[in-house]
Amino acid sequence: MTTTALITGANKGIGFEVARGLAVRGATVLVGARDEGRGRAATEKLTAEGFDARFVHLDVTDSGSIDRAAAWIGAEFAALDVLVNNAGITGELEGDGKASATTLANLRKVYETNVFGVVAVTNALLPLLRAAPAARIVNVASEVGSLTLTTDPESPFAALGAIPYPSSKTALTMITTLYAKEFAGTPIKVNAANPGYTATDLNGHTGFRTPAQGAEPIVWLATLPADGPNGKHWGHRWGDTEHEYGELPW
Ligand code: NAP
């Protein structure tokens, strides 16, 4: 049976490679993008490679766009097997990058996409996810949202100061555990993925992993078997050369 997977922010970067990774595994991929031109171009790239890819206009900060996307997916497929909440932004670098330099405007903007957008998209698609035999929801989080890692003075993330991006990912991992608890005992699994530091537009291509590598833990969580984990933050572990992938601390 073919599975159907929606990836938000799939027109480039890690999201595009998640779409490709799921398509390689036989899924029909729904390429969510807020810009129609960029979304259609990415979808055509995948169809040119022989994959079943469809463009879905989806701005995760726009409730009308979310409702229209959910209605279209419902009419076309009646169920959704995989939801990858990948769309994310870092916000502006403000002042010296310290917590006190953060403006509420920047904080709100980042939360609209990275936090509120995830809840809005997930709740709108839950009827279709429930209609699938064993849906998988993957929230693309980050190691910079880990309280344990960012408060460890020895950690490479200890110097982070600005509030918006790291705290949005901390909120996202909490949100992940709350959905996971709600669906414990059902076939649905909800996990947070850490792609690791990946070269994309998000960081001016400074990351040391490729987008395809960043997509790996996300694809893995999106295709978990019935005995796979639920409610975990899992993915790339910076500096752990022995276990490159594994569970991350909260
Ligand atoms: P990217 O190349 O900048 O891609 C971000 C994607 O999100 C783009 O497709 C962008 O669309 C989309 N997007 C932004 N706001 C949106 C909105 N309101 N509605 C729909 N789509 C929206 O960044 P990336 O590195 O691939 O990031 C993907 C995810 O991985 C993010 O959640 C990020 O926080 C996470 N992550 C990245 C890294 C890293 O090192 N790169 C590490 C850990 C976690 P447009 O093209 O229209 O802007």
PDB file of C-alpha atoms and ligand atoms in Angstrom:
ATOM      1  CA  MET A   1       0.000   0.000   0.000  1.00  0.00           C
ATOM      2  CA  THR A   2       1.332   3.442  -0.896  1.00  0.00           C
ATOM      3  CA  THR A   3       1.858   5.839   1.939  1.00  0.00           C
ATOM      4  CA  THR A   4       1.233   9.564   1.682  1.00  0.00           C
ATOM      5  CA  ALA A   5       3.604  12.016   3.364  1.00  0.00           C
ATOM      6  CA  LEU A   6       3.301  15.774   3.778  1.00  0.00           C
ATOM      7  CA  ILE A   7       6.486  17.722   4.429  1.00  0.00           C
ATOM      8  CA  THR A   8       6.208  21.408   5.317  1.00  0.00           C
ATOM      9  CA  GLY A   9       8.891  23.721   3.909  1.00  0.00           C
ATOM     10  CA  ALA A  10       9.846  21.037   1.394  1.00  0.00           C
ATOM     11  CA  ASN A  11      10.922  23.316  -1.448  1.00  0.00           C
ATOM     12  CA  LYS A  12      14.582  23.369  -0.366  1.00  0.00           C
ATOM     13  CA  GLY A  13      17.151  22.371   2.222  1.00  0.00           C
ATOM     14  CA  ILE A  14      16.475  19.516   4.600  1.00  0.00           C
ATOM     15  CA  GLY A  15      12.737  19.408   3.822  1.00  0.00           C
ATOM     16  CA  PHE A  16      13.393  18.787   0.131  1.00  0.00           C
ATOM     17  CA  GLU A  17      15.731  15.913   0.981  1.00  0.00           C
ATOM     18  CA  VAL A  18      13.168  14.466   3.389  1.00  0.00           C
ATOM     19  CA  ALA A  19      10.666  14.500   0.537  1.00  0.00           C
ATOM     20  CA  ARG A  20      13.155  12.761  -1.712  1.00  0.00           C
ATOM     21  CA  GLY A  21      14.100  10.245   1.010  1.00  0.00           C
ATOM     22  CA  LEU A  22      10.462   9.310   1.597  1.00  0.00           C
ATOM     23  CA  ALA A  23       9.784   9.166  -2.154  1.00  0.00           C
ATOM     24  CA  VAL A  24      12.726   6.770  -2.568  1.00  0.00           C
ATOM     25  CA  ARG A  25      10.941   4.546  -0.023  1.00  0.00           C
ATOM     26  CA  GLY A  26       7.817   4.554  -2.179  1.00  0.00           C
ATOM     27  CA  ALA A  27       5.753   7.308  -0.571  1.00  0.00           C
ATOM     28  CA  THR A  28       3.618   9.760  -2.469  1.00  0.00           C
ATOM     29  CA  VAL A  29       5.149  13.000  -1.246  1.00  0.00           C
ATOM     30  CA  LEU A  30       3.187  16.178  -0.762  1.00  0.00           C
ATOM     31  CA  VAL A  31       5.663  19.032  -1.168  1.00  0.00           C
ATOM     32  CA  GLY A  32       4.443  21.751   1.181  1.00  0.00           C
ATOM     33  CA  ALA A  33       5.704  25.232   0.280  1.00  0.00           C
ATOM     34  CA  ARG A  34       4.522  28.757   1.013  1.00  0.00           C
ATOM     35  CA  ASP A  35       5.694  30.053  -2.364  1.00  0.00           C
ATOM     36  CA  GLU A  36       3.959  28.496  -5.346  1.00  0.00           C
ATOM     37  CA  GLY A  37       6.852  28.986  -7.794  1.00  0.00           C
ATOM     38  CA  ARG A  38       9.470  27.493  -5.478  1.00  0.00           C
ATOM     39  CA  GLY A  39       7.123  24.676  -4.452  1.00  0.00           C
ATOM     40  CA  ARG A  40       6.225  23.704  -8.002  1.00  0.00           C
ATOM     41  CA  ALA A  41       9.888  23.833  -9.094  1.00  0.00           C
ATOM     42  CA  ALA A  42      10.866  21.466  -6.254  1.00  0.00           C
ATOM     43  CA  THR A  43       7.944  19.154  -7.041  1.00  0.00           C
ATOM     44  CA  GLU A  44       8.921  19.030 -10.724  1.00  0.00           C
ATOM     45  CA  LYS A  45      12.482  18.100  -9.733  1.00  0.00           C
ATOM     46  CA  LEU A  46      11.141  15.093  -7.861  1.00  0.00           C
ATOM     47  CA  THR A  47       8.704  14.039 -10.579  1.00  0.00           C
ATOM     48  CA  ALA A  48      11.555  14.332 -13.138  1.00  0.00           C
ATOM     49  CA  GLU A  49      13.397  11.756 -11.006  1.00  0.00           C
ATOM     50  CA  GLY A  50      10.399   9.440 -11.378  1.00  0.00           C
ATOM     51  CA  PHE A  51       8.806  10.022  -7.973  1.00  0.00           C
ATOM     52  CA  ASP A  52       5.149  10.616  -7.195  1.00  0.00           C
ATOM     53  CA  ALA A  53       5.302  14.178  -5.847  1.00  0.00           C
ATOM     54  CA  ARG A  54       2.476  16.733  -5.596  1.00  0.00           C
ATOM     55  CA  PHE A  55       2.729  20.400  -4.740  1.00  0.00           C
ATOM     56  CA  VAL A  56       0.672  21.638  -1.788  1.00  0.00           C
ATOM     57  CA  HIS A  57       0.487  25.341  -1.130  1.00  0.00           C
ATOM     58  CA  LEU A  58       1.086  25.653   2.608  1.00  0.00           C
ATOM     59  CA  ASP A  59       2.144  28.651   4.661  1.00  0.00           C
ATOM     60  CA  VAL A  60       2.252  27.323   8.218  1.00  0.00           C
ATOM     61  CA  THR A  61       1.532  30.799   9.628  1.00  0.00           C
ATOM     62  CA  ASP A  62      -1.680  31.225   7.613  1.00  0.00           C
ATOM     63  CA  SER A  63      -4.760  29.407   8.930  1.00  0.00           C
ATOM     64  CA  GLY A  64      -6.584  29.774   5.593  1.00  0.00           C
ATOM     65  CA  SER A  65      -3.682  28.149   3.761  1.00  0.00           C
ATOM     66  CA  ILE A  66      -3.556  25.318   6.336  1.00  0.00           C
ATOM     67  CA  ASP A  67      -7.307  24.667   6.061  1.00  0.00           C
ATOM     68  CA  ARG A  68      -7.186  24.622   2.254  1.00  0.00           C
ATOM     69  CA  ALA A  69      -4.221  22.218   2.286  1.00  0.00           C
ATOM     70  CA  ALA A  70      -5.995  19.887   4.739  1.00  0.00           C
ATOM     71  CA  ALA A  71      -9.185  19.965   2.654  1.00  0.00           C
ATOM     72  CA  TRP A  72      -7.274  19.177  -0.556  1.00  0.00           C
ATOM     73  CA  ILE A  73      -5.342  16.298   1.029  1.00  0.00           C
ATOM     74  CA  GLY A  74      -8.596  14.925   2.476  1.00  0.00           C
ATOM     75  CA  ALA A  75     -10.331  15.085  -0.910  1.00  0.00           C
ATOM     76  CA  GLU A  76      -7.391  13.510  -2.777  1.00  0.00           C
ATOM     77  CA  PHE A  77      -6.184  10.874  -0.316  1.00  0.00           C
ATOM     78  CA  ALA A  78      -8.706  10.583   2.564  1.00  0.00           C
ATOM     79  CA  ALA A  79      -5.831   9.825   4.968  1.00  0.00           C
ATOM     80  CA  LEU A  80      -2.285  11.000   5.706  1.00  0.00           C
ATOM     81  CA  ASP A  81       0.396   8.521   6.829  1.00  0.00           C
ATOM     82  CA  VAL A  82       3.243  10.913   7.578  1.00  0.00           C
ATOM     83  CA  LEU A  83       3.425  14.548   8.633  1.00  0.00           C
ATOM     84  CA  VAL A  84       6.870  16.148   8.829  1.00  0.00           C
ATOM     85  CA  ASN A  85       6.728  19.575  10.472  1.00  0.00           C
ATOM     86  CA  ASN A  86       9.952  20.827   8.926  1.00  0.00           C
ATOM     87  CA  ALA A  87       9.330  24.502   8.056  1.00  0.00           C
ATOM     88  CA  GLY A  88      11.452  26.695  10.296  1.00  0.00           C
ATOM     89  CA  ILE A  89      13.151  30.060  10.534  1.00  0.00           C
ATOM     90  CA  THR A  90      15.897  31.468  12.771  1.00  0.00           C
ATOM     91  CA  GLY A  91      14.667  35.052  12.931  1.00  0.00           C
ATOM     92  CA  GLU A  92      16.903  38.120  12.758  1.00  0.00           C
ATOM     93  CA  LEU A  93      20.257  38.386  14.481  1.00  0.00           C
ATOM     94  CA  GLU A  94      19.677  41.269  16.898  1.00  0.00           C
ATOM     95  CA  GLY A  95      22.341  43.458  18.510  1.00  0.00           C
ATOM     96  CA  ASP A  96      25.066  41.420  20.197  1.00  0.00           C
ATOM     97  CA  GLY A  97      22.971  38.248  19.937  1.00  0.00           C
ATOM     98  CA  LYS A  98      22.422  38.076  23.705  1.00  0.00           C
ATOM     99  CA  ALA A  99      19.089  37.282  25.378  1.00  0.00           C
ATOM    100  CA  SER A 100      18.504  40.910  26.382  1.00  0.00           C
ATOM    101  CA  ALA A 101      18.831  42.076  22.748  1.00  0.00           C
ATOM    102  CA  THR A 102      15.778  40.063  21.714  1.00  0.00           C
ATOM    103  CA  THR A 103      12.752  42.023  20.547  1.00  0.00           C
ATOM    104  CA  LEU A 104       9.224  40.702  20.935  1.00  0.00           C
ATOM    105  CA  ALA A 105       8.604  41.266  17.226  1.00  0.00           C
ATOM    106  CA  ASN A 106      11.400  38.858  16.319  1.00  0.00           C
ATOM    107  CA  LEU A 107      10.378  36.374  19.011  1.00  0.00           C
ATOM    108  CA  ARG A 108       6.747  36.380  17.836  1.00  0.00           C
ATOM    109  CA  LYS A 109       7.791  35.897  14.215  1.00  0.00           C
ATOM    110  CA  VAL A 110       9.932  32.865  15.011  1.00  0.00           C
ATOM    111  CA  TYR A 111       7.292  31.319  17.263  1.00  0.00           C
ATOM    112  CA  GLU A 112       4.588  31.869  14.602  1.00  0.00           C
ATOM    113  CA  THR A 113       6.476  29.488  12.294  1.00  0.00           C
ATOM    114  CA  ASN A 114       8.469  27.148  14.552  1.00  0.00           C
ATOM    115  CA  VAL A 115       5.907  26.683  17.331  1.00  0.00           C
ATOM    116  CA  PHE A 116       2.375  27.913  16.535  1.00  0.00           C
ATOM    117  CA  GLY A 117       2.691  26.728  12.927  1.00  0.00           C
ATOM    118  CA  VAL A 118       3.459  23.187  14.058  1.00  0.00           C
ATOM    119  CA  VAL A 119       0.453  23.037  16.385  1.00  0.00           C
ATOM    120  CA  ALA A 120      -1.859  24.580  13.786  1.00  0.00           C
ATOM    121  CA  VAL A 121      -0.760  22.228  10.992  1.00  0.00           C
ATOM    122  CA  THR A 122      -0.802  19.146  13.238  1.00  0.00           C
ATOM    123  CA  ASN A 123      -4.272  19.833  14.632  1.00  0.00           C
ATOM    124  CA  ALA A 124      -5.687  20.565  11.178  1.00  0.00           C
ATOM    125  CA  LEU A 125      -4.321  17.288   9.826  1.00  0.00           C
ATOM    126  CA  LEU A 126      -5.118  15.072  12.802  1.00  0.00           C
ATOM    127  CA  PRO A 127      -8.399  13.756  11.359  1.00  0.00           C
ATOM    128  CA  LEU A 128      -6.465  12.555   8.280  1.00  0.00           C
ATOM    129  CA  LEU A 129      -3.577  11.201  10.381  1.00  0.00           C
ATOM    130  CA  ARG A 130      -6.067   9.306  12.551  1.00  0.00           C
ATOM    131  CA  ALA A 131      -7.626   7.871   9.393  1.00  0.00           C
ATOM    132  CA  ALA A 132      -4.265   6.298   8.412  1.00  0.00           C
ATOM    133  CA  PRO A 133      -3.382   2.837   9.785  1.00  0.00           C
ATOM    134  CA  ALA A 134      -0.323   4.008  11.779  1.00  0.00           C
ATOM    135  CA  ALA A 135       0.569   7.645  11.255  1.00  0.00           C
ATOM    136  CA  ARG A 136       3.985   9.096  12.045  1.00  0.00           C
ATOM    137  CA  ILE A 137       4.455  12.746  12.990  1.00  0.00           C
ATOM    138  CA  VAL A 138       7.997  14.129  12.998  1.00  0.00           C
ATOM    139  CA  ASN A 139       8.732  17.585  14.349  1.00  0.00           C
ATOM    140  CA  VAL A 140      12.053  18.937  13.141  1.00  0.00           C
ATOM    141  CA  ALA A 141      13.669  20.229  16.302  1.00  0.00           C
ATOM    142  CA  SER A 142      17.334  20.907  17.066  1.00  0.00           C
ATOM    143  CA  GLU A 143      20.083  20.167  19.543  1.00  0.00           C
ATOM    144  CA  VAL A 144      20.191  23.924  20.227  1.00  0.00           C
ATOM    145  CA  GLY A 145      16.783  23.468  21.877  1.00  0.00           C
ATOM    146  CA  SER A 146      18.213  21.025  24.411  1.00  0.00           C
ATOM    147  CA  LEU A 147      18.328  22.590  27.895  1.00  0.00           C
ATOM    148  CA  THR A 148      20.866  19.966  28.970  1.00  0.00           C
ATOM    149  CA  LEU A 149      23.279  20.692  26.117  1.00  0.00           C
ATOM    150  CA  THR A 150      22.943  24.485  26.064  1.00  0.00           C
ATOM    151  CA  THR A 151      23.534  24.819  29.830  1.00  0.00           C
ATOM    152  CA  ASP A 152      26.617  22.586  29.773  1.00  0.00           C
ATOM    153  CA  PRO A 153      29.645  24.951  29.700  1.00  0.00           C
ATOM    154  CA  GLU A 154      31.641  22.298  27.807  1.00  0.00           C
ATOM    155  CA  SER A 155      29.031  22.014  25.057  1.00  0.00           C
ATOM    156  CA  PRO A 156      29.515  23.620  21.614  1.00  0.00           C
ATOM    157  CA  PHE A 157      26.075  25.210  22.163  1.00  0.00           C
ATOM    158  CA  ALA A 158      26.989  26.892  25.482  1.00  0.00           C
ATOM    159  CA  ALA A 159      27.622  30.281  23.834  1.00  0.00           C
ATOM    160  CA  LEU A 160      24.090  30.605  22.402  1.00  0.00           C
ATOM    161  CA  GLY A 161      22.429  33.743  23.702  1.00  0.00           C
ATOM    162  CA  ALA A 162      19.530  34.899  21.537  1.00  0.00           C
ATOM    163  CA  ILE A 163      16.123  33.751  22.731  1.00  0.00           C
ATOM    164  CA  PRO A 164      13.989  33.149  19.602  1.00  0.00           C
ATOM    165  CA  TYR A 165      15.375  30.132  17.736  1.00  0.00           C
ATOM    166  CA  PRO A 166      16.723  27.921  20.571  1.00  0.00           C
ATOM    167  CA  SER A 167      13.697  28.500  22.803  1.00  0.00           C
ATOM    168  CA  SER A 168      11.308  27.815  19.906  1.00  0.00           C
ATOM    169  CA  LYS A 169      12.922  24.402  19.484  1.00  0.00           C
ATOM    170  CA  THR A 170      12.736  23.756  23.256  1.00  0.00           C
ATOM    171  CA  ALA A 171       9.008  24.515  23.060  1.00  0.00           C
ATOM    172  CA  LEU A 172       8.760  22.185  20.088  1.00  0.00           C
ATOM    173  CA  THR A 173      10.296  19.232  21.915  1.00  0.00           C
ATOM    174  CA  MET A 174       7.865  19.766  24.809  1.00  0.00           C
ATOM    175  CA  ILE A 175       4.984  19.957  22.335  1.00  0.00           C
ATOM    176  CA  THR A 176       6.244  16.701  20.799  1.00  0.00           C
ATOM    177  CA  THR A 177       6.137  14.883  24.153  1.00  0.00           C
ATOM    178  CA  LEU A 178       2.617  16.186  24.851  1.00  0.00           C
ATOM    179  CA  TYR A 179       1.251  14.893  21.523  1.00  0.00           C
ATOM    180  CA  ALA A 180       3.164  11.627  22.033  1.00  0.00           C
ATOM    181  CA  LYS A 181       1.490  11.138  25.438  1.00  0.00           C
ATOM    182  CA  GLU A 182      -1.921  11.820  23.909  1.00  0.00           C
ATOM    183  CA  PHE A 183      -1.356   9.119  21.278  1.00  0.00           C
ATOM    184  CA  ALA A 184       0.419   6.557  23.485  1.00  0.00           C
ATOM    185  CA  GLY A 185      -1.516   3.305  23.191  1.00  0.00           C
ATOM    186  CA  THR A 186      -2.586   4.115  19.620  1.00  0.00           C
ATOM    187  CA  PRO A 187      -0.643   3.261  16.426  1.00  0.00           C
ATOM    188  CA  ILE A 188       0.350   6.942  16.033  1.00  0.00           C
ATOM    189  CA  LYS A 189       3.908   7.955  16.946  1.00  0.00           C
ATOM    190  CA  VAL A 190       5.158  11.496  17.447  1.00  0.00           C
ATOM    191  CA  ASN A 191       8.872  12.246  17.682  1.00  0.00           C
ATOM    192  CA  ALA A 192      11.262  15.179  17.404  1.00  0.00           C
ATOM    193  CA  ALA A 193      14.228  14.914  15.040  1.00  0.00           C
ATOM    194  CA  ASN A 194      17.592  16.627  15.160  1.00  0.00           C
ATOM    195  CA  PRO A 195      19.115  16.886  11.671  1.00  0.00           C
ATOM    196  CA  GLY A 196      22.441  18.107  13.063  1.00  0.00           C
ATOM    197  CA  TYR A 197      24.349  21.152  11.827  1.00  0.00           C
ATOM    198  CA  THR A 198      23.495  21.106   8.121  1.00  0.00           C
ATOM    199  CA  ALA A 199      24.604  23.385   5.269  1.00  0.00           C
ATOM    200  CA  THR A 200      21.422  25.190   4.171  1.00  0.00           C
ATOM    201  CA  ASP A 201      20.168  28.734   3.600  1.00  0.00           C
ATOM    202  CA  LEU A 202      19.129  28.746   7.283  1.00  0.00           C
ATOM    203  CA  ASN A 203      22.744  29.170   8.408  1.00  0.00           C
ATOM    204  CA  GLY A 204      24.392  30.594   5.276  1.00  0.00           C
ATOM    205  CA  HIS A 205      25.581  27.089   4.394  1.00  0.00           C
ATOM    206  CA  THR A 206      27.986  26.922   7.346  1.00  0.00           C
ATOM    207  CA  GLY A 207      26.769  23.511   8.551  1.00  0.00           C
ATOM    208  CA  PHE A 208      29.069  20.498   8.220  1.00  0.00           C
ATOM    209  CA  ARG A 209      26.375  18.007   7.147  1.00  0.00           C
ATOM    210  CA  THR A 210      24.691  17.813   3.746  1.00  0.00           C
ATOM    211  CA  PRO A 211      20.902  18.300   3.494  1.00  0.00           C
ATOM    212  CA  ALA A 212      20.615  14.601   2.582  1.00  0.00           C
ATOM    213  CA  GLN A 213      22.465  13.692   5.792  1.00  0.00           C
ATOM    214  CA  GLY A 214      20.297  16.109   7.767  1.00  0.00           C
ATOM    215  CA  ALA A 215      17.225  14.390   6.350  1.00  0.00           C
ATOM    216  CA  GLU A 216      18.308  10.899   7.490  1.00  0.00           C
ATOM    217  CA  PRO A 217      17.056  10.955  11.107  1.00  0.00           C
ATOM    218  CA  ILE A 218      13.795  12.584   9.971  1.00  0.00           C
ATOM    219  CA  VAL A 219      13.147   9.909   7.358  1.00  0.00           C
ATOM    220  CA  TRP A 220      14.002   7.245   9.923  1.00  0.00           C
ATOM    221  CA  LEU A 221      11.457   8.596  12.429  1.00  0.00           C
ATOM    222  CA  ALA A 222       8.867   9.021   9.643  1.00  0.00           C
ATOM    223  CA  THR A 223       9.122   5.347   8.725  1.00  0.00           C
ATOM    224  CA  LEU A 224       9.336   3.784  12.204  1.00  0.00           C
ATOM    225  CA  PRO A 225       7.983   0.274  12.676  1.00  0.00           C
ATOM    226  CA  ALA A 226       5.237  -0.442  15.233  1.00  0.00           C
ATOM    227  CA  ASP A 227       7.786  -1.156  17.999  1.00  0.00           C
ATOM    228  CA  GLY A 228       9.731   2.080  17.349  1.00  0.00           C
ATOM    229  CA  PRO A 229      10.072   4.890  19.885  1.00  0.00           C
ATOM    230  CA  ASN A 230       7.408   7.491  20.706  1.00  0.00           C
ATOM    231  CA  GLY A 231       7.957  10.906  22.274  1.00  0.00           C
ATOM    232  CA  LYS A 232      11.734  11.016  21.814  1.00  0.00           C
ATOM    233  CA  HIS A 233      14.189  13.658  20.619  1.00  0.00           C
ATOM    234  CA  TRP A 234      16.362  11.610  18.302  1.00  0.00           C
ATOM    235  CA  GLY A 235      18.929  12.341  15.660  1.00  0.00           C
ATOM    236  CA  HIS A 236      22.476  13.483  15.043  1.00  0.00           C
ATOM    237  CA  ARG A 237      24.704  13.738  18.129  1.00  0.00           C
ATOM    238  CA  TRP A 238      27.409  16.371  17.688  1.00  0.00           C
ATOM    239  CA  GLY A 239      30.851  15.094  18.670  1.00  0.00           C
ATOM    240  CA  ASP A 240      29.681  11.542  19.378  1.00  0.00           C
ATOM    241  CA  THR A 241      31.802   9.739  16.808  1.00  0.00           C
ATOM    242  CA  GLU A 242      30.953   6.321  18.261  1.00  0.00           C
ATOM    243  CA  HIS A 243      27.160   6.719  18.023  1.00  0.00           C
ATOM    244  CA  GLU A 244      26.581   9.326  15.328  1.00  0.00           C
ATOM    245  CA  TYR A 245      22.812   9.029  15.815  1.00  0.00           C
ATOM    246  CA  GLY A 246      20.891   8.491  19.004  1.00  0.00           C
ATOM    247  CA  GLU A 247      18.565   9.976  21.579  1.00  0.00           C
ATOM    248  CA  LEU A 248      19.263  13.577  22.579  1.00  0.00           C
ATOM    249  CA  PRO A 249      18.778  14.959  26.078  1.00  0.00           C
ATOM    250  CA  TRP A 250      15.906  17.413  26.677  1.00  0.00           C
TER     251      TRP A 250
HETATM  252  P1  NAP B   1      16.051  26.238   4.938  1.00  0.00           P
HETATM  253  O1  NAP B   1      16.886  25.699   3.835  1.00  0.00           O
HETATM  254  O2  NAP B   1      16.061  27.698   5.226  1.00  0.00           O
HETATM  255  O3  NAP B   1      14.547  25.733   4.692  1.00  0.00           O
HETATM  256  C1  NAP B   1      13.499  26.172   5.495  1.00  0.00           C
HETATM  257  C2  NAP B   1      12.200  25.840   4.785  1.00  0.00           C
HETATM  258  O4  NAP B   1      11.107  26.281   5.609  1.00  0.00           O
HETATM  259  C3  NAP B   1      12.057  26.542   3.436  1.00  0.00           C
HETATM  260  O5  NAP B   1      11.410  25.682   2.534  1.00  0.00           O
HETATM  261  C4  NAP B   1      11.160  27.727   3.785  1.00  0.00           C
HETATM  262  O6  NAP B   1      10.436  28.221   2.664  1.00  0.00           O
HETATM  263  C5  NAP B   1      10.247  27.032   4.785  1.00  0.00           C
HETATM  264  N1  NAP B   1       9.424  27.973   5.533  1.00  0.00           N
HETATM  265  C6  NAP B   1       9.799  29.019   6.305  1.00  0.00           C
HETATM  266  N2  NAP B   1       8.726  29.640   6.798  1.00  0.00           N
HETATM  267  C7  NAP B   1       7.639  28.984   6.310  1.00  0.00           C
HETATM  268  C8  NAP B   1       6.232  29.156   6.445  1.00  0.00           C
HETATM  269  N3  NAP B   1       5.711  30.167   7.167  1.00  0.00           N
HETATM  270  N4  NAP B   1       5.417  28.278   5.835  1.00  0.00           N
HETATM  271  C9  NAP B   1       5.924  27.260   5.100  1.00  0.00           C
HETATM  272  N5  NAP B   1       7.234  27.065   4.906  1.00  0.00           N
HETATM  273  C10 NAP B   1       8.080  27.921   5.511  1.00  0.00           C
HETATM  274  O7  NAP B   1      16.434  25.561   6.334  1.00  0.00           O
HETATM  275  P2  NAP B   1      16.745  24.037   6.766  1.00  0.00           P
HETATM  276  O8  NAP B   1      18.069  24.065   7.413  1.00  0.00           O
HETATM  277  O9  NAP B   1      16.468  23.088   5.678  1.00  0.00           O
HETATM  278  O10 NAP B   1      15.670  23.882   7.939  1.00  0.00           O
HETATM  279  C11 NAP B   1      14.671  22.889   7.963  1.00  0.00           C
HETATM  280  C12 NAP B   1      14.346  22.586   9.414  1.00  0.00           C
HETATM  281  O11 NAP B   1      15.497  22.004  10.035  1.00  0.00           O
HETATM  282  C13 NAP B   1      13.999  23.820  10.252  1.00  0.00           C
HETATM  283  O12 NAP B   1      12.927  23.502  11.126  1.00  0.00           O
HETATM  284  C14 NAP B   1      15.276  24.076  11.044  1.00  0.00           C
HETATM  285  O13 NAP B   1      15.015  24.773  12.240  1.00  0.00           O
HETATM  286  C15 NAP B   1      15.732  22.660  11.280  1.00  0.00           C
HETATM  287  N6  NAP B   1      17.145  22.505  11.639  1.00  0.00           N
HETATM  288  C16 NAP B   1      18.110  22.914  10.766  1.00  0.00           C
HETATM  289  C17 NAP B   1      19.429  22.753  11.124  1.00  0.00           C
HETATM  290  C18 NAP B   1      20.558  23.199  10.213  1.00  0.00           C
HETATM  291  O14 NAP B   1      21.732  23.168  10.639  1.00  0.00           O
HETATM  292  N7  NAP B   1      20.274  23.589   8.968  1.00  0.00           N
HETATM  293  C19 NAP B   1      19.793  22.167  12.357  1.00  0.00           C
HETATM  294  C20 NAP B   1      18.773  21.759  13.216  1.00  0.00           C
HETATM  295  C21 NAP B   1      17.450  21.936  12.836  1.00  0.00           C
HETATM  296  P3  NAP B   1      10.964  29.462   1.776  1.00  0.00           P
HETATM  297  O15 NAP B   1      11.911  28.886   0.761  1.00  0.00           O
HETATM  298  O16 NAP B   1       9.702  29.983   1.177  1.00  0.00           O
HETATM  299  O17 NAP B   1      11.630  30.438   2.700  1.00  0.00           O
END
